[in-house]
Amino acid sequence: MGKKRLPKQKSENKSKKISEAATAKATQGETTDHLHPSFRFAYADPNRWCLSYWEADEIDDLIRALQKIEKHTWLQIKSQGSKIRGGSVGCGFKVIEQHPNLPNSVSDDVTISEMRVCQKKRIFGFRIDSIYYIIWFDRDHSVCPE
């Protein structure tokens, strides 16, 4: 018996720009840094650095890390990241300037960041309001090696 698969979602908007509604708070000067993050997988890259490459114990590490990160506000998360290359603390939140090409589903307008799962493993994604959209699951520190 074959695996059941979810049907592919039809993309109604092929534009690589983020909608005005998604950026409204940013343009109005409001911040959501006081909120706790939640995680979404809508833009996870199906071709590179996939979660399916991870072993069961690595996924357990990821779940524990996400649970830990969710206990903090965005302001706390952003304050934990070090400004010095290789000097991360806590979840190691860092904005990434030089990164691989993004999947076609992700706008070039987003700011890519990384968060630490453990010593070696990272997640990469972008934030809209309090939601962190994960793009890559990096199990061996190969997306942006230091």
Tab-separated table of C-alpha atoms in Angstrom:
chain	number	residue	atom	x	y	z
A	1	MET	CA	0.000	0.000	0.000
A	2	GLY	CA	1.446	3.377	-1.050
A	3	LYS	CA	1.949	6.383	1.166
A	4	LYS	CA	-0.883	8.885	1.273
A	5	ARG	CA	0.292	12.288	0.179
A	6	LEU	CA	-1.233	15.675	0.688
A	7	PRO	CA	-2.385	17.311	-2.536
A	8	LYS	CA	-0.170	20.082	-3.855
A	9	GLN	CA	-1.435	23.536	-3.014
A	10	LYS	CA	-2.162	25.789	-5.920
A	11	SER	CA	-0.233	29.004	-5.790
A	12	GLU	CA	-2.612	31.824	-6.656
A	13	ASN	CA	0.036	34.518	-6.456
A	14	LYS	CA	3.264	33.839	-8.330
A	15	SER	CA	4.705	37.213	-7.340
A	16	LYS	CA	7.910	37.192	-5.318
A	17	LYS	CA	6.824	40.294	-3.387
A	18	ILE	CA	5.374	40.176	0.112
A	19	SER	CA	1.814	41.457	0.291
A	20	GLU	CA	1.071	44.919	1.673
A	21	ALA	CA	-0.950	43.370	4.497
A	22	ALA	CA	2.069	41.372	5.650
A	23	THR	CA	4.302	44.418	5.784
A	24	ALA	CA	1.740	46.927	7.088
A	25	LYS	CA	2.966	46.862	10.689
A	26	ALA	CA	6.581	47.304	9.601
A	27	THR	CA	5.750	50.352	7.522
A	28	GLN	CA	3.643	51.844	10.321
A	29	GLY	CA	6.533	51.583	12.765
A	30	GLU	CA	4.793	49.009	14.978
A	31	THR	CA	6.709	46.048	16.318
A	32	THR	CA	5.763	42.559	17.401
A	33	ASP	CA	8.966	42.017	19.385
A	34	HIS	CA	6.902	41.698	22.585
A	35	LEU	CA	5.190	38.556	21.232
A	36	HIS	CA	6.334	34.951	21.443
A	37	PRO	CA	7.270	33.234	18.180
A	38	SER	CA	5.346	30.522	16.447
A	39	PHE	CA	6.755	28.430	13.638
A	40	ARG	CA	5.383	27.739	10.174
A	41	PHE	CA	6.633	25.445	7.442
A	42	ALA	CA	4.776	26.904	4.438
A	43	TYR	CA	8.048	27.970	2.753
A	44	ALA	CA	10.229	24.990	3.703
A	45	ASP	CA	12.487	24.157	0.764
A	46	PRO	CA	11.540	20.692	-0.544
A	47	ASN	CA	14.843	20.318	-2.410
A	48	ARG	CA	17.656	21.381	-0.068
A	49	TRP	CA	18.321	21.062	3.659
A	50	CYS	CA	15.058	19.225	4.287
A	51	LEU	CA	13.817	18.008	7.639
A	52	SER	CA	13.482	14.544	6.102
A	53	TYR	CA	17.296	14.306	6.055
A	54	TRP	CA	17.402	14.377	9.876
A	55	GLU	CA	17.583	11.326	12.128
A	56	ALA	CA	14.917	10.725	14.792
A	57	ASP	CA	17.120	11.936	17.666
A	58	GLU	CA	17.984	15.089	15.696
A	59	ILE	CA	14.284	15.820	15.213
A	60	ASP	CA	13.842	15.376	18.972
A	61	ASP	CA	16.579	18.009	19.452
A	62	LEU	CA	14.729	20.313	17.054
A	63	ILE	CA	11.408	19.943	18.876
A	64	ARG	CA	13.063	20.660	22.240
A	65	ALA	CA	14.803	23.724	20.771
A	66	LEU	CA	11.569	25.088	19.260
A	67	GLN	CA	9.761	24.562	22.576
A	68	LYS	CA	12.545	26.441	24.374
A	69	ILE	CA	12.563	29.285	21.836
A	70	GLU	CA	8.758	29.680	22.062
A	71	LYS	CA	9.066	30.511	25.777
A	72	HIS	CA	10.860	33.776	24.931
A	73	THR	CA	9.665	36.945	23.243
A	74	TRP	CA	11.218	38.106	19.996
A	75	LEU	CA	12.975	40.870	21.903
A	76	GLN	CA	14.603	38.293	24.193
A	77	ILE	CA	15.497	36.048	21.245
A	78	LYS	CA	17.096	38.876	19.282
A	79	SER	CA	19.076	40.034	22.302
A	80	GLN	CA	20.633	36.568	22.716
A	81	GLY	CA	22.375	36.543	19.356
A	82	SER	CA	25.969	37.707	19.335
A	83	LYS	CA	27.114	40.482	17.037
A	84	ILE	CA	30.515	38.779	16.763
A	85	ARG	CA	30.898	36.041	14.146
A	86	GLY	CA	31.131	32.681	15.879
A	87	GLY	CA	30.162	34.167	19.246
A	88	SER	CA	26.488	33.198	19.460
A	89	VAL	CA	24.727	32.727	22.765
A	90	GLY	CA	21.325	31.223	23.606
A	91	CYS	CA	19.426	30.335	20.453
A	92	GLY	CA	22.058	32.216	18.472
A	93	PHE	CA	19.619	34.330	16.461
A	94	LYS	CA	21.540	36.019	13.632
A	95	VAL	CA	20.536	37.886	10.500
A	96	ILE	CA	22.238	36.268	7.506
A	97	GLU	CA	23.481	38.592	4.779
A	98	GLN	CA	25.156	35.982	2.546
A	99	HIS	CA	23.002	32.914	2.032
A	100	PRO	CA	22.253	30.415	-0.737
A	101	ASN	CA	19.615	31.205	-3.330
A	102	LEU	CA	16.128	31.121	-1.873
A	103	PRO	CA	13.435	28.758	-3.143
A	104	ASN	CA	11.137	30.284	-5.785
A	105	SER	CA	8.294	30.447	-3.247
A	106	VAL	CA	10.229	32.865	-1.003
A	107	SER	CA	10.365	36.569	-1.788
A	108	ASP	CA	13.743	38.220	-2.222
A	109	ASP	CA	12.411	40.978	0.082
A	110	VAL	CA	12.590	38.901	3.271
A	111	THR	CA	15.398	39.071	5.808
A	112	ILE	CA	16.894	35.624	6.335
A	113	SER	CA	18.059	34.657	9.793
A	114	GLU	CA	19.339	31.576	11.552
A	115	MET	CA	18.634	30.081	14.955
A	116	ARG	CA	20.601	27.406	16.731
A	117	VAL	CA	19.038	24.023	17.481
A	118	CYS	CA	22.201	22.693	19.124
A	119	GLN	CA	25.975	23.068	18.719
A	120	LYS	CA	25.909	22.100	15.037
A	121	LYS	CA	22.289	22.130	13.827
A	122	ARG	CA	20.485	25.301	12.693
A	123	ILE	CA	17.200	26.418	11.214
A	124	PHE	CA	17.037	29.215	8.653
A	125	GLY	CA	14.016	31.276	7.816
A	126	PHE	CA	12.360	34.656	8.027
A	127	ARG	CA	9.953	36.432	10.302
A	128	ILE	CA	6.649	38.139	9.534
A	129	ASP	CA	5.052	39.618	12.647
A	130	SER	CA	5.587	36.982	15.332
A	131	ILE	CA	5.666	34.006	12.942
A	132	TYR	CA	8.988	32.455	11.930
A	133	TYR	CA	8.793	30.710	8.559
A	134	ILE	CA	11.415	27.977	8.403
A	135	ILE	CA	13.051	27.498	5.000
A	136	TRP	CA	16.002	25.199	5.732
A	137	PHE	CA	16.810	22.588	8.365
A	138	ASP	CA	20.605	22.520	8.528
A	139	ARG	CA	21.815	19.417	10.347
A	140	ASP	CA	25.536	19.781	9.668
A	141	HIS	CA	26.117	23.540	9.583
A	142	SER	CA	26.450	23.579	5.798
A	143	VAL	CA	24.016	26.343	4.792
A	144	CYS	CA	26.301	29.114	6.087
A	145	PRO	CA	29.411	27.480	7.552
A	146	GLU	CA	31.545	29.641	9.815
